[in-house]
Short mmCIF file of C-alpha atoms in Angstrom, two decimals:
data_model
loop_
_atom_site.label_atom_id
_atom_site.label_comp_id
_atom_site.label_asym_id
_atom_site.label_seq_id
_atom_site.Cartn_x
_atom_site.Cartn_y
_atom_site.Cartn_z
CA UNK Q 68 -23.64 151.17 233.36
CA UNK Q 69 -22.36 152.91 230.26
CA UNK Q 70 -18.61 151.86 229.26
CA UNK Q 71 -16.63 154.63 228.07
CA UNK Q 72 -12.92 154.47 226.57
CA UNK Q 73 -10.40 156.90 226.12
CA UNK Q 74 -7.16 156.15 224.15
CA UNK Q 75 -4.33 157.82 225.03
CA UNK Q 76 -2.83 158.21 228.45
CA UNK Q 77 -0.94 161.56 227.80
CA UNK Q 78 -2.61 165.39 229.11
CA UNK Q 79 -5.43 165.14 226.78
CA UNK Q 80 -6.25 161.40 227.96
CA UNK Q 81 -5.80 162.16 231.40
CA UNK Q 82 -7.72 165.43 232.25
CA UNK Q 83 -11.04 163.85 229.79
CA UNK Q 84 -10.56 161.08 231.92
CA UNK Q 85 -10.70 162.55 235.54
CA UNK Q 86 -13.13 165.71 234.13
CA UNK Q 87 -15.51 162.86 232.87
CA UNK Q 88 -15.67 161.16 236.49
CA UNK Q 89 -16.01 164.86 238.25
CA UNK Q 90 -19.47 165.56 236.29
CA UNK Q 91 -20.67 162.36 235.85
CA UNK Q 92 -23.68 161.19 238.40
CA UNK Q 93 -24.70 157.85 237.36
CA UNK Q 94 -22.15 154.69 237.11
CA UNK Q 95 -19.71 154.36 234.77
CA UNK Q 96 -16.87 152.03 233.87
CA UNK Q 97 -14.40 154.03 232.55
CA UNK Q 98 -11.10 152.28 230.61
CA UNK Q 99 -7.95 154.18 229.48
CA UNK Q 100 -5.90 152.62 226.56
CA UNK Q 101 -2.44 153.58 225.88
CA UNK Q 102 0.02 151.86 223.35
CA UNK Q 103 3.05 153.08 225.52
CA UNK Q 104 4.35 151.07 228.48
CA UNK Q 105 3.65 153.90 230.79
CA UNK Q 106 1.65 157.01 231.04
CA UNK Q 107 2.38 160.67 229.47
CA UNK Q 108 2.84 160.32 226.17
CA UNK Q 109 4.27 163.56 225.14
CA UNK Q 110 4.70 164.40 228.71
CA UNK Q 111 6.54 161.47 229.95
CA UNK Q 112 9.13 161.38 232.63
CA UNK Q 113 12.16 158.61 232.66
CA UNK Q 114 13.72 156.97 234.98
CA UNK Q 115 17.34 155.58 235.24
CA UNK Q 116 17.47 151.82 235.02
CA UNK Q 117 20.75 152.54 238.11
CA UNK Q 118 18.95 154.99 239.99
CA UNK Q 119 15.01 155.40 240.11
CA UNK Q 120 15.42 158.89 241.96
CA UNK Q 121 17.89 160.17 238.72
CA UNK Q 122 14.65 161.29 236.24
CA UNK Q 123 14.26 163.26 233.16
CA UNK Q 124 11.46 164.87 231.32
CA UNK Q 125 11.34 163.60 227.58
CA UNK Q 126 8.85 166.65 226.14
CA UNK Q 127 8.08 169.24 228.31
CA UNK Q 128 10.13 170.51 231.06
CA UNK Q 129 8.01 173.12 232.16
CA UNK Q 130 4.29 174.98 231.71
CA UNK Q 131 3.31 178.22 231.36
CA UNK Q 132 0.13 179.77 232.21
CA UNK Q 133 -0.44 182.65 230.22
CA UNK Q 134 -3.00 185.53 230.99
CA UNK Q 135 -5.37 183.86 228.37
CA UNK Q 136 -5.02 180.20 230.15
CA UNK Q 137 -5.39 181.50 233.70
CA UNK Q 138 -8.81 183.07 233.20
CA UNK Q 139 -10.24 179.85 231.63
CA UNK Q 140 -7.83 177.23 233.74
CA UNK Q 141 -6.95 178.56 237.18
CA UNK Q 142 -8.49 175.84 239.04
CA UNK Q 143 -6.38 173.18 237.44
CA UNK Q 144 -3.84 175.13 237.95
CA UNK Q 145 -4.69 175.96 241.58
CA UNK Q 146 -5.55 172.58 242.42
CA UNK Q 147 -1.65 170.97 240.81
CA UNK Q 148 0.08 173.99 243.23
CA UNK Q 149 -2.16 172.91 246.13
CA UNK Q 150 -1.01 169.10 245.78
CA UNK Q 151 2.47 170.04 244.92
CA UNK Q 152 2.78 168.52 241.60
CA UNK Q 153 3.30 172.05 240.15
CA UNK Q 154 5.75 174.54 241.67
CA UNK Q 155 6.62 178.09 240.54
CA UNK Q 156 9.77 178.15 238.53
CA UNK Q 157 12.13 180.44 239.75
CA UNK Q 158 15.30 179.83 238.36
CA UNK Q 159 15.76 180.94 234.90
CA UNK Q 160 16.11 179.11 231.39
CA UNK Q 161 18.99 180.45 229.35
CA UNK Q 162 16.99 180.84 226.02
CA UNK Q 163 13.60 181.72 227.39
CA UNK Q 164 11.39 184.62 226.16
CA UNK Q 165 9.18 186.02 229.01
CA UNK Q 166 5.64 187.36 228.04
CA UNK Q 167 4.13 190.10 230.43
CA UNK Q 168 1.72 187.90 232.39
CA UNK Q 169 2.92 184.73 231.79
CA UNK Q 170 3.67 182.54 234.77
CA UNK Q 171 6.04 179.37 234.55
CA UNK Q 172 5.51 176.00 236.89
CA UNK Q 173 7.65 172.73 236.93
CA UNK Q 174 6.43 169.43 238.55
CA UNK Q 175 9.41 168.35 240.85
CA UNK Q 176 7.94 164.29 240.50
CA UNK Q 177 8.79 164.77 236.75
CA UNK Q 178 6.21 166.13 234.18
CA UNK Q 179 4.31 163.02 233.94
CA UNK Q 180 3.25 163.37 237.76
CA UNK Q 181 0.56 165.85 236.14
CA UNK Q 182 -0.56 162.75 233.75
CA UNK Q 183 -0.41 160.49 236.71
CA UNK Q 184 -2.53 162.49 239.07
CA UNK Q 185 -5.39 162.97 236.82
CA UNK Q 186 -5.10 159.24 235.95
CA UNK Q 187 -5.50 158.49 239.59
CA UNK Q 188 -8.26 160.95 240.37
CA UNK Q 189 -10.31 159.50 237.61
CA UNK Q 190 -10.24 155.83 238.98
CA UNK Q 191 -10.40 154.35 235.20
CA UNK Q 192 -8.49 151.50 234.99
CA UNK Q 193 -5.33 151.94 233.07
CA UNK Q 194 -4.13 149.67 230.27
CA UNK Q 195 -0.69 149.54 228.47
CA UNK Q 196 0.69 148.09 225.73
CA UNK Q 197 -3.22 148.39 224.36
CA UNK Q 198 -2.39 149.43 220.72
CA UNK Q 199 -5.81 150.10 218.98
CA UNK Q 200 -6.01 148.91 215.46
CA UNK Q 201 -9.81 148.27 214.25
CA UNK Q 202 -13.28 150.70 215.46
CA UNK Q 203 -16.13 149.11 214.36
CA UNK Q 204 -20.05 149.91 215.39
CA UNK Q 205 -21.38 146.57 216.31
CA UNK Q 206 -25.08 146.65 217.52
CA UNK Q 207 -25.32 150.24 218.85
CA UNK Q 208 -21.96 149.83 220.41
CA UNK Q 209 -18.24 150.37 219.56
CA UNK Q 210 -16.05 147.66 218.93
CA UNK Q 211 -12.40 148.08 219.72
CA UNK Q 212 -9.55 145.91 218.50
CA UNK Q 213 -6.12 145.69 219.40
CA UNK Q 214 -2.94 144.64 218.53
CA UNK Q 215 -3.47 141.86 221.29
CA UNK Q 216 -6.29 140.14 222.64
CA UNK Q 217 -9.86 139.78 222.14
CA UNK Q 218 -12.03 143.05 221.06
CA UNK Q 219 -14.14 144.94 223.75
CA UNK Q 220 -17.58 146.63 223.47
CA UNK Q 221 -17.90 150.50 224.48
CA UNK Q 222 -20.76 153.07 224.13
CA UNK Q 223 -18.60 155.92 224.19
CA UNK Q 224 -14.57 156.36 222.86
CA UNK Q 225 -12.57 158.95 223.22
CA UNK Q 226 -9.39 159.42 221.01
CA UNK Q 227 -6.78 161.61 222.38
CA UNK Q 228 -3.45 160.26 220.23
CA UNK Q 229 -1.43 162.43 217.58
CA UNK Q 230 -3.84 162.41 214.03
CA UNK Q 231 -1.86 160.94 212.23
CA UNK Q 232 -2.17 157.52 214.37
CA UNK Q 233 -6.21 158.45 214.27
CA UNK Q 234 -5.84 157.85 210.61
CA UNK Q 235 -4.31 154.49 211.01
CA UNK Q 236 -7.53 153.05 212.42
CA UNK Q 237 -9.36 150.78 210.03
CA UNK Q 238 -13.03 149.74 210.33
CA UNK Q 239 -16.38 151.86 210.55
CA UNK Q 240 -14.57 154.80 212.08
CA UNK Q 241 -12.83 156.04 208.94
CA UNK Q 242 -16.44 156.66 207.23
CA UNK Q 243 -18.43 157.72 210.88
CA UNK Q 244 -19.22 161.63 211.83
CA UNK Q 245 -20.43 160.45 215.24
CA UNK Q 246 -17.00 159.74 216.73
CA UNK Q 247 -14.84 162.71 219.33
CA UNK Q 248 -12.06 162.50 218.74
CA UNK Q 249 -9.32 165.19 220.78
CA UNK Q 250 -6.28 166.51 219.56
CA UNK Q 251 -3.72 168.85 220.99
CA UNK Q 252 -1.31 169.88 218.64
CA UNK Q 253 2.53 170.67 220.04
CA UNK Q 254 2.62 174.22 221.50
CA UNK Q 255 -1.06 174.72 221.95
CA UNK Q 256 -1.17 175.28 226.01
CA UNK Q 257 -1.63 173.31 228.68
CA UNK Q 258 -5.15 172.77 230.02
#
């Protein structure tokens, strides 16, 4: 069974994550790392310490699909609306610029419900608090280090965090051409 890792529990993280379960056939244990204490990364929601059901979104408080994103991403799309996660947004943003075409959605559960949901349909198990400090190739296979706790083996790793932590890494990945590595920057779309 081929192990598989993806750091980074934000968008990115999550949608590689379930996508990689959806056209996978054979077994596969698949791990998600995330330094955070909680899913989302720049799409996280909060909660009130008081009052769990009092929420904001820290990041994004909405998505828009523009002409562009719906031809290549209407499923995702049509498959957030269909489990409610995403909702049109109808009431309007003092401030915001409307494009011909362009179609806004908010996630009533909070923004992170989108991270959450793709977490969940990927059945990885979830770590937090899993800083990754060291990639090294050990025997045909990747060895991960952390801030905590003994390192684990992987065939396969997928970084989804900001660059700039990517370049923090030490060992064998900061000379190697055969890692993926993902990266969304800010303002790039959704999906």
């Amino acid at each position: 069974m081929a192990r598989v890792l993806i750091v980074g529990a934000g968008v990115t993280g999550s949608l590689c994550a379930a996508l990689l379960k959806r056209q996978t056939s054979r077994p596969l244990y698949l791990a998600v790392w995330d330094k955070a204490e909680d899913s989302g990364g720049r799409m996280t929601t909060a909660s009130s310490p008081h009052n769990p059901r009092c929420t904001a979104d820290l990041g994004a408080q909405y998505i828009t699909c523009t002409p562009h994103y719906a031809k290549k991403h209407q499923r995702f799309y049509d498959e957030l609306l269909a489990h409610g996660i995403l909702r049109p947004l109808t009431s309007p943003i003092e401030g915001m610029v409307m494009k011909e075409g362009d179609c806004n959605f908010v996630a009533p559960q909070g923004i992170s419900s989108i991270i959450k949901h793709y977490l969940k349909e990927s059945g990885a198990e979830v770590y937090f608090r899993h800083r990754v400090t060291q990639i090294s190739l050990r025997n045909d296979k990747w060895e991960v280090s952390k801030q905590t706790g003994p390192p684990e083996q992987f065939d396969l790793i997928v970084l989804t965090m900001p660059v700039p932590q990517i370049l923090q890494l030490q060992g064998d990945i900061t000379n190697c051409e055969s890692v993926f590595a993902i990266y969304l920057p800010p303002g790039m779309g959704f999906l």
